[in-house]
RNA sequence: GAGGCCGUGGUGUAAUGGCAACACUGCGGGUUGUGGACCCGCCUUUAGCAGUUCGAGUCUGCUCGGCCUCCCCA
């Protein structure tokens, strides 16, 4: 065991995984852009209250699981456990509620929860997130769901199912709570400790309980949907109709409620169905819903919102489990070698035009014998070796050797780029200019 | 946070309480000298700290870490 290791529940992404995650994020970001969602980034650290006030007292993520941050003994800050409240803070702080609505925002950041680590559950994990502010219409919910289902399909994830439910708006909430509290109170002595606590703090979450007897009790509870007002019902009907029109498979789950108290009306989750992940609970690869009271809760005006967040770590594992090719770290295309132990500067100089031409070029810095250098180049995954400092490669010549075909050719130094190009493709180079006009 | 299982070089494995072994990888050296070969050597060792014992990788306790269940959720 090494002396130092990554903190509990946090992990390092090595080149192959780091590359795969970057590609995954790029696919999601591009899709978000296609849906008109603009990227933002926000600090890893926020005022503790941003989460504590919005998530609800029954939420562990924004309660006992929060990572408190202190500076010189002063507290009040926390590592963000979820995205929505943080993005809402950004929205309000920068006066985006006075920009043309709706405001559609996308981000992909790391989240932190001080939970006990398990498979696919880390203390530091990555989430992609879409938030749409200022759109009360069911169409916004539908689009968010469509985005997510489409994303998973685009990536090749098929072992997944969509659950949808409505929990009503804030006007219905007192009626819902009253009815459910009255029902569950009759069984209070039979409920387990956690649910007795929820009876006081967050009745709806009793539906989340996994204790068998509690589930039986919950099965007899009044359906939330039957307690809602006309507008809630109409909204939900529109959502369902919309998803159907788009050909998205779904199921209504009467007991689906989410872990944060700010949700209103629409809630949904995309659940993994592969047996490898089908444990006692269900693992959600994405989930979200509407939060029409959140902006006001945070001190802003009454502005509705709807959004979705998904775990990148979960997504990555699910795709891998399903055999989707996630690629690996791009190895160097070209390795520069030399038989001359004293030509370090020449090797460096030789690599530059190749790099400018778009090849990934690594250099063997050593003075090892040439065969060792070749062996090393192969083990580093290079496809082509460019060799100088030998008998053949003299007077402005270099050898370009295809390491796969084991064929080589002596060429003028000036023609090296062209010759290498016959064996490996140039890689596209990112630029600063926004493609397709202003971004 | 609660309960359970587990932890041997970089990786994968072995070792009735009695000399920690093997394979692969990596590094150094050699043979060869434009490659995946062969030979020699090295990688400071049983996650850490205590304890029981003549003697601990093996037994006990604590700590750290991983996995599973509860909890919670991505």
mmCIF file of C-alpha atoms in Angstrom, chain A residues 12-382:
data_model
loop_
_atom_site.group_PDB
_atom_site.id
_atom_site.type_symbol
_atom_site.label_atom_id
_atom_site.label_comp_id
_atom_site.label_asym_id
_atom_site.label_seq_id
_atom_site.Cartn_x
_atom_site.Cartn_y
_atom_site.Cartn_z
ATOM 1 C CA UNK A 12 -8.545 9.074 -9.760
ATOM 2 C CA UNK A 13 -9.364 8.809 -13.427
ATOM 3 C CA UNK A 14 -6.386 7.371 -15.268
ATOM 4 C CA UNK A 15 -5.730 8.279 -18.920
ATOM 5 C CA UNK A 16 -8.144 5.778 -20.477
ATOM 6 C CA UNK A 17 -11.013 6.756 -18.163
ATOM 7 C CA UNK A 18 -10.226 10.454 -18.132
ATOM 8 C CA UNK A 19 -10.345 10.407 -21.924
ATOM 9 C CA UNK A 20 -13.606 8.472 -21.975
ATOM 10 C CA UNK A 21 -15.194 10.853 -19.460
ATOM 11 C CA UNK A 22 -14.099 13.846 -21.492
ATOM 12 C CA UNK A 23 -15.711 12.358 -24.602
ATOM 13 C CA UNK A 24 -18.870 11.557 -22.666
ATOM 14 C CA UNK A 25 -19.078 15.132 -21.445
ATOM 15 C CA UNK A 26 -18.447 16.450 -24.942
ATOM 16 C CA UNK A 27 -21.365 14.415 -26.312
ATOM 17 C CA UNK A 28 -23.684 15.698 -23.578
ATOM 18 C CA UNK A 29 -22.546 19.299 -23.904
ATOM 19 C CA UNK A 30 -23.074 19.194 -27.662
ATOM 20 C CA UNK A 31 -26.554 17.791 -27.198
ATOM 21 C CA UNK A 32 -27.350 20.464 -24.625
ATOM 22 C CA UNK A 33 -26.257 23.090 -27.146
ATOM 23 C CA UNK A 34 -28.547 21.554 -29.769
ATOM 24 C CA UNK A 35 -31.443 22.024 -27.346
ATOM 25 C CA UNK A 36 -30.532 25.642 -26.753
ATOM 26 C CA UNK A 37 -28.990 25.170 -23.321
ATOM 27 C CA UNK A 38 -26.025 27.442 -22.631
ATOM 28 C CA UNK A 39 -23.050 26.380 -20.538
ATOM 29 C CA UNK A 40 -22.232 27.825 -17.144
ATOM 30 C CA UNK A 41 -19.799 26.921 -14.418
ATOM 31 C CA UNK A 42 -20.112 27.671 -10.752
ATOM 32 C CA UNK A 43 -17.861 27.235 -7.707
ATOM 33 C CA UNK A 44 -17.360 23.893 -6.036
ATOM 34 C CA UNK A 45 -18.109 25.659 -2.767
ATOM 35 C CA UNK A 46 -21.320 27.477 -1.919
ATOM 36 C CA UNK A 47 -22.939 29.012 1.092
ATOM 37 C CA UNK A 48 -24.187 26.113 3.144
ATOM 38 C CA UNK A 49 -27.633 27.688 3.272
ATOM 39 C CA UNK A 50 -28.053 27.480 -0.515
ATOM 40 C CA UNK A 51 -28.570 23.758 -0.080
ATOM 41 C CA UNK A 52 -29.777 23.525 3.497
ATOM 42 C CA UNK A 53 -32.689 25.883 2.883
ATOM 43 C CA UNK A 54 -33.850 24.382 -0.387
ATOM 44 C CA UNK A 55 -33.480 20.645 -0.065
ATOM 45 C CA UNK A 56 -35.660 20.150 2.984
ATOM 46 C CA UNK A 57 -34.858 18.947 6.460
ATOM 47 C CA UNK A 58 -35.369 15.322 5.554
ATOM 48 C CA UNK A 59 -32.669 15.395 2.891
ATOM 49 C CA UNK A 60 -29.423 13.727 3.874
ATOM 50 C CA UNK A 61 -27.541 15.044 0.864
ATOM 51 C CA UNK A 62 -28.051 18.619 2.023
ATOM 52 C CA UNK A 63 -27.988 17.746 5.696
ATOM 53 C CA UNK A 64 -25.771 15.363 7.576
ATOM 54 C CA UNK A 65 -23.943 14.308 4.402
ATOM 55 C CA UNK A 66 -22.752 17.788 3.520
ATOM 56 C CA UNK A 67 -19.040 18.491 3.418
ATOM 57 C CA UNK A 68 -18.484 21.596 5.466
ATOM 58 C CA UNK A 69 -15.694 23.851 4.342
ATOM 59 C CA UNK A 70 -13.846 26.122 6.675
ATOM 60 C CA UNK A 71 -11.250 28.814 6.113
ATOM 61 C CA UNK A 72 -9.171 29.952 9.038
ATOM 62 C CA UNK A 73 -11.768 28.469 11.320
ATOM 63 C CA UNK A 74 -14.678 30.245 9.716
ATOM 64 C CA UNK A 75 -17.408 28.000 8.400
ATOM 65 C CA UNK A 76 -20.691 28.518 6.635
ATOM 66 C CA UNK A 77 -19.502 27.079 3.335
ATOM 67 C CA UNK A 78 -20.066 23.618 1.929
ATOM 68 C CA UNK A 79 -19.059 21.510 -1.045
ATOM 69 C CA UNK A 80 -22.057 21.382 -3.355
ATOM 70 C CA UNK A 81 -24.071 18.159 -2.964
ATOM 71 C CA UNK A 82 -26.329 18.843 -5.941
ATOM 72 C CA UNK A 83 -26.576 21.168 -8.883
ATOM 73 C CA UNK A 84 -30.034 22.692 -9.034
ATOM 74 C CA UNK A 85 -29.811 24.945 -5.982
ATOM 75 C CA UNK A 86 -26.355 26.142 -7.021
ATOM 76 C CA UNK A 87 -27.490 26.951 -10.547
ATOM 77 C CA UNK A 88 -30.502 28.755 -9.140
ATOM 78 C CA UNK A 89 -28.176 30.863 -7.030
ATOM 79 C CA UNK A 90 -26.214 31.766 -10.175
ATOM 80 C CA UNK A 91 -29.463 32.613 -11.957
ATOM 81 C CA UNK A 92 -30.539 34.978 -9.211
ATOM 82 C CA UNK A 93 -27.171 36.557 -8.436
ATOM 83 C CA UNK A 94 -26.605 37.556 -12.043
ATOM 84 C CA UNK A 95 -30.094 38.901 -12.582
ATOM 85 C CA UNK A 96 -30.918 36.275 -15.143
ATOM 86 C CA UNK A 97 -34.520 36.392 -13.968
ATOM 87 C CA UNK A 98 -34.682 39.714 -15.823
ATOM 88 C CA UNK A 99 -33.207 38.308 -19.009
ATOM 89 C CA UNK A 100 -35.556 37.049 -21.712
ATOM 90 C CA UNK A 101 -37.202 33.915 -20.344
ATOM 91 C CA UNK A 102 -36.912 31.032 -20.396
ATOM 92 C CA UNK A 103 -33.277 30.811 -19.404
ATOM 93 C CA UNK A 104 -31.794 27.453 -20.260
ATOM 94 C CA UNK A 105 -28.547 26.468 -18.571
ATOM 95 C CA UNK A 106 -26.237 23.485 -18.795
ATOM 96 C CA UNK A 107 -23.372 22.436 -16.582
ATOM 97 C CA UNK A 108 -21.293 19.385 -15.723
ATOM 98 C CA UNK A 109 -19.575 19.504 -12.383
ATOM 99 C CA UNK A 110 -18.372 17.453 -9.470
ATOM 100 C CA UNK A 111 -20.690 16.946 -6.500
ATOM 101 C CA UNK A 112 -19.866 15.895 -2.951
ATOM 102 C CA UNK A 113 -21.788 13.826 -0.459
ATOM 103 C CA UNK A 114 -20.362 12.420 2.745
ATOM 104 C CA UNK A 115 -22.000 9.044 2.382
ATOM 105 C CA UNK A 116 -20.536 5.598 2.834
ATOM 106 C CA UNK A 117 -19.021 4.579 -0.515
ATOM 107 C CA UNK A 118 -20.492 1.699 -2.478
ATOM 108 C CA UNK A 119 -20.604 0.518 -6.048
ATOM 109 C CA UNK A 120 -21.431 3.558 -8.211
ATOM 110 C CA UNK A 121 -21.762 5.736 -5.154
ATOM 111 C CA UNK A 122 -18.821 7.941 -4.456
ATOM 112 C CA UNK A 123 -18.229 10.868 -2.166
ATOM 113 C CA UNK A 124 -17.037 12.882 -5.108
ATOM 114 C CA UNK A 125 -18.960 12.254 -8.294
ATOM 115 C CA UNK A 126 -19.719 13.979 -11.566
ATOM 116 C CA UNK A 127 -23.100 15.173 -12.721
ATOM 117 C CA UNK A 128 -24.345 16.726 -15.898
ATOM 118 C CA UNK A 129 -27.271 19.061 -15.373
ATOM 119 C CA UNK A 130 -29.882 20.995 -17.324
ATOM 120 C CA UNK A 131 -32.048 23.703 -15.780
ATOM 121 C CA UNK A 132 -34.798 25.657 -17.475
ATOM 122 C CA UNK A 133 -36.102 28.749 -15.663
ATOM 123 C CA UNK A 134 -39.196 30.731 -16.501
ATOM 124 C CA UNK A 135 -41.195 28.149 -18.393
ATOM 125 C CA UNK A 136 -44.337 26.979 -16.578
ATOM 126 C CA UNK A 137 -45.490 24.998 -19.594
ATOM 127 C CA UNK A 138 -45.618 21.206 -19.667
ATOM 128 C CA UNK A 139 -43.644 21.412 -22.911
ATOM 129 C CA UNK A 140 -40.556 22.353 -20.907
ATOM 130 C CA UNK A 141 -40.913 19.204 -18.802
ATOM 131 C CA UNK A 142 -41.478 17.137 -21.897
ATOM 132 C CA UNK A 143 -38.404 18.516 -23.594
ATOM 133 C CA UNK A 144 -36.234 17.868 -20.555
ATOM 134 C CA UNK A 145 -37.415 14.264 -20.470
ATOM 135 C CA UNK A 146 -36.988 13.923 -24.218
ATOM 136 C CA UNK A 147 -33.491 15.322 -23.964
ATOM 137 C CA UNK A 148 -32.574 12.705 -21.398
ATOM 138 C CA UNK A 149 -34.167 9.734 -23.136
ATOM 139 C CA UNK A 150 -32.619 10.877 -26.405
ATOM 140 C CA UNK A 151 -29.228 11.286 -24.803
ATOM 141 C CA UNK A 152 -29.226 7.780 -23.378
ATOM 142 C CA UNK A 153 -30.334 6.414 -26.741
ATOM 143 C CA UNK A 154 -27.670 8.430 -28.547
ATOM 144 C CA UNK A 155 -25.020 6.971 -26.276
ATOM 145 C CA UNK A 156 -26.301 3.457 -26.814
ATOM 146 C CA UNK A 157 -27.765 2.822 -23.379
ATOM 147 C CA UNK A 158 -30.825 0.630 -23.840
ATOM 148 C CA UNK A 159 -31.110 -1.158 -20.494
ATOM 149 C CA UNK A 160 -33.003 1.701 -18.927
ATOM 150 C CA UNK A 161 -36.596 2.575 -18.181
ATOM 151 C CA UNK A 162 -38.344 5.833 -17.525
ATOM 152 C CA UNK A 163 -40.587 6.401 -14.527
ATOM 153 C CA UNK A 164 -42.788 9.476 -14.334
ATOM 154 C CA UNK A 165 -45.069 10.860 -11.667
ATOM 155 C CA UNK A 166 -46.591 14.076 -10.429
ATOM 156 C CA UNK A 167 -46.581 15.285 -6.852
ATOM 157 C CA UNK A 168 -48.628 18.419 -7.388
ATOM 158 C CA UNK A 169 -47.834 22.080 -6.947
ATOM 159 C CA UNK A 170 -47.434 24.104 -3.787
ATOM 160 C CA UNK A 171 -51.131 24.894 -3.637
ATOM 161 C CA UNK A 172 -51.964 21.201 -3.496
ATOM 162 C CA UNK A 173 -49.152 20.362 -1.119
ATOM 163 C CA UNK A 174 -50.987 21.108 2.174
ATOM 164 C CA UNK A 175 -53.926 18.977 1.051
ATOM 165 C CA UNK A 176 -51.610 16.142 0.025
ATOM 166 C CA UNK A 177 -49.630 16.301 3.226
ATOM 167 C CA UNK A 178 -52.734 16.392 5.328
ATOM 168 C CA UNK A 179 -54.293 13.385 3.655
ATOM 169 C CA UNK A 180 -51.114 11.327 3.724
ATOM 170 C CA UNK A 181 -50.244 12.289 7.267
ATOM 171 C CA UNK A 182 -53.712 11.329 8.390
ATOM 172 C CA UNK A 183 -53.407 7.975 6.648
ATOM 173 C CA UNK A 184 -49.915 7.067 7.812
ATOM 174 C CA UNK A 185 -50.540 8.324 11.339
ATOM 175 C CA UNK A 186 -52.977 5.439 11.754
ATOM 176 C CA UNK A 187 -50.071 3.044 11.193
ATOM 177 C CA UNK A 188 -47.442 5.041 13.035
ATOM 178 C CA UNK A 189 -46.595 2.259 15.484
ATOM 179 C CA UNK A 190 -46.059 -0.171 12.600
ATOM 180 C CA UNK A 191 -43.766 2.050 10.549
ATOM 181 C CA UNK A 192 -40.026 1.758 10.976
ATOM 182 C CA UNK A 193 -38.115 4.515 12.709
ATOM 183 C CA UNK A 194 -37.061 6.314 9.533
ATOM 184 C CA UNK A 195 -40.608 6.512 8.261
ATOM 185 C CA UNK A 196 -41.964 7.664 11.599
ATOM 186 C CA UNK A 197 -39.502 10.512 11.292
ATOM 187 C CA UNK A 198 -40.667 11.220 7.747
ATOM 188 C CA UNK A 199 -44.209 11.337 8.990
ATOM 189 C CA UNK A 200 -43.227 14.590 10.618
ATOM 190 C CA UNK A 201 -40.682 15.963 8.159
ATOM 191 C CA UNK A 202 -41.577 14.796 4.666
ATOM 192 C CA UNK A 203 -44.576 12.480 4.399
ATOM 193 C CA UNK A 204 -44.220 12.018 0.664
ATOM 194 C CA UNK A 205 -40.885 10.320 1.127
ATOM 195 C CA UNK A 206 -42.512 7.422 2.954
ATOM 196 C CA UNK A 207 -43.284 6.171 -0.547
ATOM 197 C CA UNK A 208 -39.520 5.809 -0.995
ATOM 198 C CA UNK A 209 -39.272 3.324 1.851
ATOM 199 C CA UNK A 210 -37.912 -0.134 1.097
ATOM 200 C CA UNK A 211 -39.070 -1.863 4.259
ATOM 201 C CA UNK A 212 -41.530 -4.526 3.164
ATOM 202 C CA UNK A 213 -44.218 -3.824 5.752
ATOM 203 C CA UNK A 214 -43.995 -0.094 5.197
ATOM 204 C CA UNK A 215 -44.465 -0.652 1.507
ATOM 205 C CA UNK A 216 -47.594 -2.655 2.175
ATOM 206 C CA UNK A 217 -48.932 0.194 4.247
ATOM 207 C CA UNK A 218 -47.959 2.700 1.580
ATOM 208 C CA UNK A 219 -49.729 0.639 -1.061
ATOM 209 C CA UNK A 220 -53.026 1.346 0.673
ATOM 210 C CA UNK A 221 -52.381 5.072 0.978
ATOM 211 C CA UNK A 222 -54.382 7.573 -0.995
ATOM 212 C CA UNK A 223 -52.812 8.241 -4.372
ATOM 213 C CA UNK A 224 -51.148 11.619 -4.595
ATOM 214 C CA UNK A 225 -52.640 12.077 -8.027
ATOM 215 C CA UNK A 226 -56.161 11.845 -6.658
ATOM 216 C CA UNK A 227 -55.472 14.654 -4.210
ATOM 217 C CA UNK A 228 -54.321 17.218 -6.752
ATOM 218 C CA UNK A 229 -56.072 20.216 -8.208
ATOM 219 C CA UNK A 230 -57.383 20.569 -11.726
ATOM 220 C CA UNK A 231 -54.370 22.448 -13.015
ATOM 221 C CA UNK A 232 -51.959 19.839 -11.627
ATOM 222 C CA UNK A 233 -53.947 17.111 -13.275
ATOM 223 C CA UNK A 234 -54.086 18.944 -16.582
ATOM 224 C CA UNK A 235 -50.352 19.629 -16.449
ATOM 225 C CA UNK A 236 -49.568 15.984 -15.836
ATOM 226 C CA UNK A 237 -51.886 14.890 -18.619
ATOM 227 C CA UNK A 238 -50.090 17.240 -20.987
ATOM 228 C CA UNK A 239 -46.725 15.887 -19.957
ATOM 229 C CA UNK A 240 -47.769 12.307 -20.563
ATOM 230 C CA UNK A 241 -49.404 13.164 -23.851
ATOM 231 C CA UNK A 242 -46.270 14.992 -24.927
ATOM 232 C CA UNK A 243 -43.907 12.141 -24.150
ATOM 233 C CA UNK A 244 -46.184 9.765 -25.970
ATOM 234 C CA UNK A 245 -46.287 12.004 -29.024
ATOM 235 C CA UNK A 246 -42.497 11.888 -29.102
ATOM 236 C CA UNK A 247 -42.583 8.117 -28.973
ATOM 237 C CA UNK A 248 -40.842 7.831 -25.618
ATOM 238 C CA UNK A 249 -41.565 4.719 -23.583
ATOM 239 C CA UNK A 250 -42.460 5.427 -19.962
ATOM 240 C CA UNK A 251 -44.415 4.148 -17.031
ATOM 241 C CA UNK A 252 -46.310 6.097 -14.404
ATOM 242 C CA UNK A 253 -45.106 5.248 -10.915
ATOM 243 C CA UNK A 254 -47.512 6.461 -8.232
ATOM 244 C CA UNK A 255 -44.866 6.112 -5.564
ATOM 245 C CA UNK A 256 -42.093 8.022 -7.315
ATOM 246 C CA UNK A 257 -41.026 10.966 -5.183
ATOM 247 C CA UNK A 258 -37.631 12.576 -5.173
ATOM 248 C CA UNK A 259 -35.101 13.296 -2.482
ATOM 249 C CA UNK A 260 -35.306 17.060 -2.505
ATOM 250 C CA UNK A 261 -38.267 18.987 -1.181
ATOM 251 C CA UNK A 262 -38.277 21.670 -3.850
ATOM 252 C CA UNK A 263 -39.908 19.487 -6.484
ATOM 253 C CA UNK A 264 -43.421 20.280 -7.654
ATOM 254 C CA UNK A 265 -45.640 18.550 -10.170
ATOM 255 C CA UNK A 266 -43.546 16.520 -12.621
ATOM 256 C CA UNK A 267 -40.894 14.156 -11.295
ATOM 257 C CA UNK A 268 -39.088 11.470 -13.282
ATOM 258 C CA UNK A 269 -36.186 9.059 -13.147
ATOM 259 C CA UNK A 270 -34.331 6.984 -15.684
ATOM 260 C CA UNK A 271 -33.571 3.684 -13.964
ATOM 261 C CA UNK A 272 -30.925 1.132 -14.949
ATOM 262 C CA UNK A 273 -32.429 -2.269 -15.638
ATOM 263 C CA UNK A 274 -29.297 -4.346 -16.243
ATOM 264 C CA UNK A 275 -29.237 -7.124 -13.606
ATOM 265 C CA UNK A 276 -25.716 -6.051 -12.645
ATOM 266 C CA UNK A 277 -27.224 -2.916 -11.165
ATOM 267 C CA UNK A 278 -30.572 -4.296 -10.048
ATOM 268 C CA UNK A 279 -29.969 -4.553 -6.350
ATOM 269 C CA UNK A 280 -32.460 -4.009 -3.572
ATOM 270 C CA UNK A 281 -32.870 -0.446 -4.683
ATOM 271 C CA UNK A 282 -32.841 0.946 -8.143
ATOM 272 C CA UNK A 283 -29.993 2.939 -9.568
ATOM 273 C CA UNK A 284 -31.021 6.087 -11.393
ATOM 274 C CA UNK A 285 -28.783 7.201 -14.221
ATOM 275 C CA UNK A 286 -30.671 10.499 -14.407
ATOM 276 C CA UNK A 287 -33.581 12.148 -12.718
ATOM 277 C CA UNK A 288 -35.298 15.456 -12.339
ATOM 278 C CA UNK A 289 -38.497 17.348 -12.338
ATOM 279 C CA UNK A 290 -40.208 20.658 -11.892
ATOM 280 C CA UNK A 291 -39.455 23.095 -9.079
ATOM 281 C CA UNK A 292 -41.851 26.011 -9.359
ATOM 282 C CA UNK A 293 -41.181 27.305 -5.860
ATOM 283 C CA UNK A 294 -37.411 27.070 -5.707
ATOM 284 C CA UNK A 295 -36.481 30.488 -7.069
ATOM 285 C CA UNK A 296 -38.830 32.143 -4.583
ATOM 286 C CA UNK A 297 -37.537 29.997 -1.733
ATOM 287 C CA UNK A 298 -34.102 31.379 -2.493
ATOM 288 C CA UNK A 299 -35.324 34.938 -2.225
ATOM 289 C CA UNK A 300 -36.196 35.583 -5.850
ATOM 290 C CA UNK A 301 -39.483 36.216 -7.603
ATOM 291 C CA UNK A 302 -42.077 33.556 -8.328
ATOM 292 C CA UNK A 303 -40.448 31.929 -11.343
ATOM 293 C CA UNK A 304 -41.067 28.328 -12.329
ATOM 294 C CA UNK A 305 -38.332 25.925 -13.279
ATOM 295 C CA UNK A 306 -37.725 22.423 -14.463
ATOM 296 C CA UNK A 307 -34.565 20.406 -14.897
ATOM 297 C CA UNK A 308 -32.667 17.161 -14.902
ATOM 298 C CA UNK A 309 -29.379 15.878 -13.544
ATOM 299 C CA UNK A 310 -27.516 12.701 -14.362
ATOM 300 C CA UNK A 311 -24.540 10.937 -12.880
ATOM 301 C CA UNK A 312 -21.608 10.682 -15.246
ATOM 302 C CA UNK A 313 -19.981 7.947 -13.195
ATOM 303 C CA UNK A 314 -23.147 5.879 -13.256
ATOM 304 C CA UNK A 315 -23.611 6.547 -16.958
ATOM 305 C CA UNK A 316 -20.037 5.528 -17.693
ATOM 306 C CA UNK A 317 -20.355 2.247 -15.792
ATOM 307 C CA UNK A 318 -23.725 1.478 -17.346
ATOM 308 C CA UNK A 319 -22.368 1.997 -20.846
ATOM 309 C CA UNK A 320 -19.341 -0.135 -20.068
ATOM 310 C CA UNK A 321 -21.564 -2.857 -18.638
ATOM 311 C CA UNK A 322 -23.502 -2.804 -21.860
ATOM 312 C CA UNK A 323 -20.392 -3.221 -23.932
ATOM 313 C CA UNK A 324 -20.398 0.221 -25.501
ATOM 314 C CA UNK A 325 -16.935 1.083 -26.805
ATOM 315 C CA UNK A 326 -15.774 3.999 -24.723
ATOM 316 C CA UNK A 327 -12.391 4.228 -26.383
ATOM 317 C CA UNK A 328 -9.193 4.790 -24.526
ATOM 318 C CA UNK A 329 -6.424 7.263 -24.138
ATOM 319 C CA UNK A 330 -5.027 8.344 -27.477
ATOM 320 C CA UNK A 331 -1.486 6.979 -27.684
ATOM 321 C CA UNK A 332 1.248 8.884 -29.438
ATOM 322 C CA UNK A 333 0.954 8.339 -33.184
ATOM 323 C CA UNK A 334 4.626 8.917 -33.727
ATOM 324 C CA UNK A 335 7.745 8.243 -31.704
ATOM 325 C CA UNK A 336 10.985 10.040 -32.454
ATOM 326 C CA UNK A 337 14.056 7.871 -31.923
ATOM 327 C CA UNK A 338 17.720 8.273 -32.561
ATOM 328 C CA UNK A 339 20.869 6.239 -32.726
ATOM 329 C CA UNK A 340 22.898 9.305 -31.843
ATOM 330 C CA UNK A 341 23.074 9.676 -28.059
ATOM 331 C CA UNK A 342 24.108 13.335 -28.278
ATOM 332 C CA UNK A 343 21.328 14.804 -30.413
ATOM 333 C CA UNK A 344 18.614 15.656 -27.912
ATOM 334 C CA UNK A 345 18.012 19.064 -29.487
ATOM 335 C CA UNK A 346 17.716 17.515 -32.968
ATOM 336 C CA UNK A 347 15.065 15.079 -31.769
ATOM 337 C CA UNK A 348 13.045 17.905 -30.237
ATOM 338 C CA UNK A 349 13.419 19.946 -33.396
ATOM 339 C CA UNK A 350 12.357 17.035 -35.562
ATOM 340 C CA UNK A 351 9.146 16.524 -33.571
ATOM 341 C CA UNK A 352 7.840 20.081 -33.916
ATOM 342 C CA UNK A 353 6.771 20.141 -37.608
ATOM 343 C CA UNK A 354 5.127 16.752 -37.100
ATOM 344 C CA UNK A 355 3.121 18.144 -34.218
ATOM 345 C CA UNK A 356 2.218 21.229 -36.200
ATOM 346 C CA UNK A 357 0.919 18.916 -38.887
ATOM 347 C CA UNK A 358 -1.496 17.337 -36.421
ATOM 348 C CA UNK A 359 0.241 14.184 -35.226
ATOM 349 C CA UNK A 360 0.644 13.171 -31.595
ATOM 350 C CA UNK A 361 4.396 12.911 -31.274
ATOM 351 C CA UNK A 362 6.395 11.616 -28.315
ATOM 352 C CA UNK A 363 10.159 11.591 -28.089
ATOM 353 C CA UNK A 364 12.502 8.986 -26.706
ATOM 354 C CA UNK A 365 14.847 11.135 -24.659
ATOM 355 C CA UNK A 366 17.183 8.315 -23.777
ATOM 356 C CA UNK A 367 20.567 7.197 -25.038
ATOM 357 C CA UNK A 368 19.529 3.581 -25.022
ATOM 358 C CA UNK A 369 20.396 1.335 -27.939
ATOM 359 C CA UNK A 370 18.070 1.791 -30.882
ATOM 360 C CA UNK A 371 16.399 -1.576 -30.476
ATOM 361 C CA UNK A 372 15.407 -0.670 -26.948
ATOM 362 C CA UNK A 373 14.015 2.589 -28.196
ATOM 363 C CA UNK A 374 11.995 0.801 -30.861
ATOM 364 C CA UNK A 375 10.675 -1.678 -28.357
ATOM 365 C CA UNK A 376 9.680 1.176 -26.077
ATOM 366 C CA UNK A 377 7.952 2.996 -28.934
ATOM 367 C CA UNK A 378 5.890 -0.090 -29.695
ATOM 368 C CA UNK A 379 4.962 -0.511 -26.060
ATOM 369 C CA UNK A 380 3.861 3.093 -25.897
ATOM 370 C CA UNK A 381 1.438 2.302 -28.691
ATOM 371 C CA UNK A 382 3.080 4.365 -31.424
#
